[in-house]
Amino acid sequence: MVRKIGVLTSGGDAPGMNAAIRSVTRVALNNGLEVYGIYDGYKGLLEGRMMKMERSSVSDILSRGGTILGSARLPEFKEDEIQDKCIEHLKENGIDALVVIGGDGSYRGALALTKKGINCIGLPGTIDNDISGSDLTIGFDTALNTCVECVDKLRDTSSSHHRCSIVEVMGNHCGDLALYTAISCGAEMVITPETGYDELEVLEKLRYLDNAVHKSHAIVIVSEKTTDVQALASKISQNTGFSGRATVLGHIQRGGSPTPADRMLASRMGEKAVDLLMDGIGGHCVGIMENEIISLPIAEALERPRKSRKKLYRLFDRLY
Ligand code: ADP
Ligand code: F6P
């Protein structure tokens, strides 16, 4: 029977991680479990840095971005000996199960620990929305709100100067943040890993928008890692009637107070994680599908193909 659980946040932080820590802590305490907060992800676990969580340890954090536990990346965590050391620290402290809040890399770590006898449950904490076992990840909605607010502002100044704003958004190798931003802002174009990048096509479309549609501005949303946005902005200035300007939104997308949708999602998922551990289940991750909180084996979530966004890309095209 599980008596003491640990909770950690790992990989890139995401708004709503604190809400998830709070939920895990409060639900576990209310069920008579002890809870330990582990600092800085697997790095803190390796160094044995943790604190006993009380009800008050998670007071006033629901509305705060970031993670009170800190997050880190520890590439060496893939190694057997490092994982074994982490397990020693858990055992020394009597911790028999763990909630890992992070992305797919963190899930792989959670699966490795489960295989070595420590039941772990993964919660999808990442702004990228790139976890196949869940329609949504904790932090995505807040990051999307930030992107939309920024792009709306860029549109104002772009219109005044007959400019084309190239806006780079995060997402790692997933185009969701770019696509949802593009639809929500009525962007002229969206470039993601799913659409691919064709420079001539972009320039041709912008010339058409300028000469035939007489647009005062154009907004192109670009997923990070698909093309060099500064170079594209120069090409636009040289080859179309718009002056091109690139804006990289960067880490601003990772901060800020989580939206109510992210607070709800994190609270519901945290509860589910504790329930699973109390049922003696490990190696699973929590997701939301059709507004139901679900769980599935991490191995299955990691292998599933990414959700198809064909319908949303079609919508984007049809809205233009
Ligand atoms: P995210 O969890 O957001 O995808 P990363 O991919 O950076 O972020 O992974 C976070 C951490 O998870 C890594 O720094 C590492 O400690 C751990 N991790 C990643 N991949 C593995 C793996 N294959 N096996 C064990 N641990 C891993
Ligand atoms: O996974 C979240 C994320 O913000 C990605 O969108 C981005 O590619 C990456 O992390 C950035 O990582 P770092 O904070 O290490 O620059």
XYZ file of C-alpha atoms and ligand atoms in Angstrom:
363
model
C 0.000 0.000 0.000
C 1.285 3.461 -0.915
C 1.970 5.723 2.075
C 4.449 8.361 0.931
C 4.502 9.879 -2.528
C 6.882 12.296 -4.231
C 6.039 14.951 -6.804
C 8.416 16.657 -9.226
C 8.323 18.930 -12.277
C 10.698 18.190 -15.141
C 11.683 19.559 -18.582
C 10.477 22.961 -19.773
C 8.161 24.560 -17.229
C 4.541 25.319 -18.090
C 1.858 27.524 -16.516
C -0.386 25.294 -14.439
C 2.401 23.113 -13.070
C 1.841 24.761 -9.688
C -1.858 23.988 -9.865
C -0.930 20.356 -10.535
C 1.524 20.259 -7.579
C -1.193 21.746 -5.384
C -3.763 19.236 -6.505
C -1.470 16.240 -6.021
C -0.453 17.504 -2.567
C -3.912 18.371 -1.269
C -5.647 15.251 -2.642
C -2.891 13.016 -1.251
C -2.899 14.704 2.187
C -6.682 14.464 2.313
C -6.310 10.731 1.758
C -3.864 10.329 4.620
C -0.720 10.080 2.456
C 2.544 11.874 3.110
C 3.879 14.007 0.270
C 7.411 15.058 -0.626
C 8.156 17.792 -3.150
C 11.354 17.056 -5.065
C 13.292 20.080 -6.290
C 14.458 20.592 -9.889
C 13.124 17.430 -11.482
C 15.335 14.348 -11.781
C 18.376 16.513 -10.944
C 17.042 17.247 -7.460
C 16.098 13.607 -7.072
C 19.662 12.562 -7.879
C 20.975 15.056 -5.333
C 18.378 14.005 -2.733
C 16.881 17.500 -2.493
C 13.275 17.359 -1.346
C 10.892 18.828 1.223
C 7.955 17.443 3.137
C 4.798 19.092 1.864
C 2.108 20.374 4.194
C -1.248 21.797 3.216
C 0.239 25.295 3.544
C 3.210 24.442 1.287
C 0.885 24.842 -1.677
C -1.119 27.846 -0.449
C -1.326 30.784 -2.869
C 0.298 29.001 -5.792
C -2.772 28.190 -7.878
C -2.557 31.441 -9.820
C 1.226 31.511 -10.163
C 3.091 30.554 -13.344
C 6.325 28.545 -13.274
C 6.824 25.814 -10.701
C 7.571 26.293 -7.005
C 9.609 23.077 -7.097
C 11.815 24.264 -9.960
C 12.507 22.257 -13.088
C 15.625 21.011 -14.826
C 16.940 18.772 -17.546
C 19.248 15.916 -16.624
C 20.386 14.091 -19.780
C 22.289 11.509 -17.671
C 19.008 10.289 -16.248
C 18.879 7.838 -19.160
C 21.753 5.916 -17.520
C 20.989 2.916 -15.310
C 23.395 3.868 -12.486
C 21.908 7.373 -12.235
C 18.395 5.970 -12.044
C 19.535 3.489 -9.368
C 20.989 6.336 -7.278
C 17.678 8.184 -7.539
C 15.829 5.090 -6.383
C 18.181 4.828 -3.392
C 17.260 8.400 -2.370
C 13.566 7.598 -2.691
C 13.954 4.469 -0.587
C 16.048 6.266 2.056
C 13.134 8.665 2.489
C 10.519 5.926 2.396
C 8.919 7.298 -0.771
C 7.165 4.501 -2.598
C 5.607 6.274 -5.582
C 6.069 9.403 -7.673
C 4.077 11.888 -9.742
C 6.131 13.298 -12.623
C 4.817 16.469 -14.241
C 6.490 17.128 -17.597
C 6.633 16.244 -21.278
C 7.422 13.056 -23.165
C 11.092 13.065 -22.116
C 10.034 13.177 -18.464
C 7.553 10.373 -19.174
C 10.417 8.171 -20.402
C 12.179 8.754 -17.094
C 8.975 7.918 -15.183
C 8.620 4.692 -17.128
C 12.225 3.729 -16.381
C 11.673 4.240 -12.633
C 8.430 2.247 -12.715
C 10.237 -0.660 -14.379
C 12.693 -0.547 -11.478
C 9.925 -0.836 -8.878
C 8.847 2.742 -8.101
C 5.332 3.349 -9.379
C 5.244 6.605 -11.320
C 2.380 8.506 -12.893
C 3.033 11.112 -15.598
C 1.044 14.339 -15.893
C 1.354 16.210 -19.208
C 2.944 19.542 -18.262
C 4.177 21.320 -21.396
C 3.088 24.264 -23.524
C 3.777 22.188 -26.666
C 0.585 20.069 -26.601
C 2.658 17.260 -28.066
C 1.589 14.317 -25.881
C -0.412 11.784 -27.850
C -2.218 10.390 -24.799
C -4.082 13.649 -24.173
C -6.141 16.108 -26.197
C -4.570 18.905 -24.157
C -1.494 19.440 -22.023
C -1.230 21.628 -18.929
C 0.103 25.039 -20.018
C -0.985 24.959 -23.649
C -4.072 27.116 -23.147
C -2.141 29.773 -21.210
C 0.644 29.864 -23.808
C -1.964 30.144 -26.552
C -3.549 33.110 -24.755
C -0.140 34.784 -24.520
C 0.528 34.217 -28.233
C -2.877 35.570 -29.211
C -2.428 38.688 -27.090
C 0.993 39.346 -28.663
C -0.144 38.754 -32.236
C -3.178 41.013 -31.787
C -0.765 43.778 -30.770
C 1.527 43.077 -33.692
C -1.397 43.374 -36.074
C -2.064 46.966 -34.920
C 1.418 48.190 -35.714
C 1.740 46.056 -38.859
C -1.374 47.687 -40.340
C -0.049 51.169 -39.667
C 3.169 50.454 -41.595
C 2.039 48.081 -44.348
C 4.139 45.381 -42.795
C 4.231 41.650 -42.775
C 4.875 40.312 -39.275
C 6.556 36.952 -39.121
C 5.874 35.590 -35.647
C 7.836 32.615 -34.361
C 6.074 30.606 -31.665
C 7.309 27.643 -29.637
C 6.054 24.063 -29.835
C 9.238 22.066 -30.298
C 8.322 19.688 -33.162
C 4.577 20.131 -32.766
C 2.660 22.756 -34.765
C -0.341 23.041 -32.424
C 0.630 26.315 -30.750
C 1.249 27.903 -34.166
C -1.922 26.508 -35.733
C -4.230 27.444 -32.846
C -2.654 30.926 -32.706
C -3.070 31.357 -36.460
C -6.746 30.397 -36.351
C -7.452 32.491 -33.238
C -5.766 35.576 -34.722
C -6.947 35.244 -38.318
C -3.365 35.072 -39.570
C -2.706 35.125 -43.297
C -0.383 32.114 -43.249
C 0.825 29.406 -40.891
C 4.033 27.427 -41.259
C 4.529 24.335 -39.095
C 6.292 20.973 -39.261
C 2.993 19.629 -40.612
C 2.631 22.194 -43.453
C 6.321 22.236 -44.361
C 8.030 25.390 -45.640
C 8.103 26.605 -49.236
C 9.676 30.065 -49.495
C 8.481 30.780 -53.041
C 4.914 29.938 -52.085
C 5.056 32.313 -49.098
C 6.399 35.184 -51.206
C 3.884 34.571 -53.964
C 0.951 34.561 -51.531
C 2.148 37.789 -49.915
C 2.443 39.488 -53.317
C -1.118 38.379 -54.079
C -2.373 39.718 -50.732
C -0.665 43.022 -51.385
C -1.498 43.513 -55.079
C -4.851 41.778 -55.494
C -6.455 41.824 -52.030
C -4.888 45.179 -50.996
C -4.248 44.008 -47.440
C -2.774 46.662 -45.149
C -0.809 44.035 -43.264
C -0.073 40.333 -43.195
C 0.625 38.008 -40.291
C 2.570 34.784 -40.789
C 2.787 32.440 -37.803
C 5.819 30.170 -37.880
C 6.516 27.186 -35.627
C 10.009 27.310 -34.181
C 12.572 25.071 -35.936
C 10.828 25.225 -39.324
C 12.706 28.180 -40.837
C 14.861 31.201 -39.991
C 12.304 33.971 -39.390
C 14.836 36.827 -39.660
C 15.964 35.597 -43.064
C 12.348 35.216 -44.181
C 11.545 38.779 -43.067
C 14.425 40.129 -45.202
C 13.277 38.116 -48.205
C 9.776 39.568 -47.782
C 11.121 43.128 -47.717
C 13.156 42.448 -50.859
C 10.542 40.527 -52.845
C 7.079 41.840 -51.894
C 5.381 45.190 -51.305
C 5.342 44.551 -47.525
C 8.241 45.346 -45.271
C 9.005 42.223 -43.294
C 9.592 42.181 -39.544
C 10.321 39.093 -37.479
C 9.242 38.678 -33.854
C 10.369 35.697 -31.818
C 7.963 35.398 -28.897
C 10.406 33.191 -26.982
C 10.106 32.330 -23.306
C 7.374 34.874 -22.643
C 5.140 32.011 -23.859
C 6.178 29.878 -20.898
C 5.283 32.389 -18.180
C 2.236 34.046 -16.718
C -0.690 33.161 -14.543
C -2.405 29.995 -15.796
C -5.821 30.415 -17.391
C -8.830 28.954 -15.559
C -8.860 26.180 -18.195
C -5.290 25.202 -17.258
C -6.046 25.448 -13.523
C -9.029 23.143 -13.973
C -7.088 20.703 -16.124
C -4.171 20.564 -13.695
C -6.461 20.149 -10.682
C -8.405 17.314 -12.302
C -5.279 15.558 -13.517
C -3.518 15.852 -10.157
C -6.474 14.167 -8.474
C -6.404 11.337 -10.998
C -2.668 10.782 -10.479
C -3.146 10.285 -6.735
C -6.111 7.953 -7.283
C -4.034 5.805 -9.648
C -1.147 5.557 -7.178
C -3.539 4.641 -4.358
C -4.874 1.878 -6.627
C -1.319 0.555 -6.923
C -0.986 1.580 -10.582
C 2.312 2.795 -12.032
C 3.778 3.476 -15.486
C 0.611 5.278 -16.571
C 0.032 8.828 -17.682
C -3.031 10.972 -17.255
C -4.805 12.635 -20.163
C -8.010 14.354 -21.127
C -10.080 12.976 -23.979
C -13.480 14.380 -24.920
C -13.429 16.255 -21.595
C -13.024 13.044 -19.574
C -9.915 12.535 -17.467
C -8.383 9.233 -18.520
C -5.184 7.276 -18.008
C -3.208 4.964 -20.221
C 0.161 3.210 -20.108
C 3.039 5.625 -20.752
C 4.498 3.169 -23.282
C 1.273 3.353 -25.286
C 1.126 7.161 -25.134
C 4.725 7.415 -26.349
C 4.085 5.101 -29.291
C 0.772 6.532 -30.457
C 0.957 8.648 -33.612
C 0.377 12.327 -33.049
C -3.223 13.546 -33.289
C -4.125 14.503 -36.860
C -4.810 18.211 -37.321
C -6.072 17.869 -40.902
C -9.496 19.262 -40.017
C -8.003 22.313 -38.303
C -5.677 23.037 -41.230
C -8.680 22.749 -43.517
C -10.582 25.146 -41.259
C -7.693 27.598 -41.395
C -7.790 27.521 -45.207
C -11.560 27.840 -45.333
C -11.611 30.821 -42.983
C -9.475 32.824 -45.317
P 10.093 17.150 -21.594
O 9.804 16.281 -20.432
O 9.444 18.489 -21.509
O 9.870 16.450 -22.920
P 12.936 16.734 -21.945
O 12.797 15.977 -23.221
O 14.016 17.755 -21.856
O 11.625 17.536 -21.542
O 13.085 15.657 -20.792
C 13.153 16.047 -19.439
C 14.049 15.122 -18.705
O 13.511 13.797 -18.744
C 15.451 14.965 -19.296
O 16.308 16.009 -18.919
C 15.873 13.650 -18.667
O 16.249 13.857 -17.320
C 14.581 12.843 -18.691
N 14.547 11.979 -19.876
C 14.400 12.347 -21.164
N 14.478 11.285 -21.984
C 14.683 10.202 -21.193
C 14.867 8.795 -21.448
N 14.847 8.280 -22.677
N 15.055 7.988 -20.379
C 15.084 8.476 -19.120
N 14.929 9.784 -18.839
C 14.732 10.648 -19.838
O 9.029 21.998 -24.339
C 8.781 23.334 -24.042
C 9.696 24.237 -24.815
O 9.389 25.584 -24.462
C 9.646 24.076 -26.329
O 8.533 24.717 -26.904
C 10.964 24.704 -26.723
O 11.440 24.154 -27.932
C 11.870 24.335 -25.581
O 11.036 23.999 -24.476
C 12.803 25.443 -25.180
O 13.651 24.964 -24.205
P 14.609 25.887 -23.311
O 13.769 26.489 -22.251
O 15.610 24.946 -22.758
O 15.177 26.908 -24.201
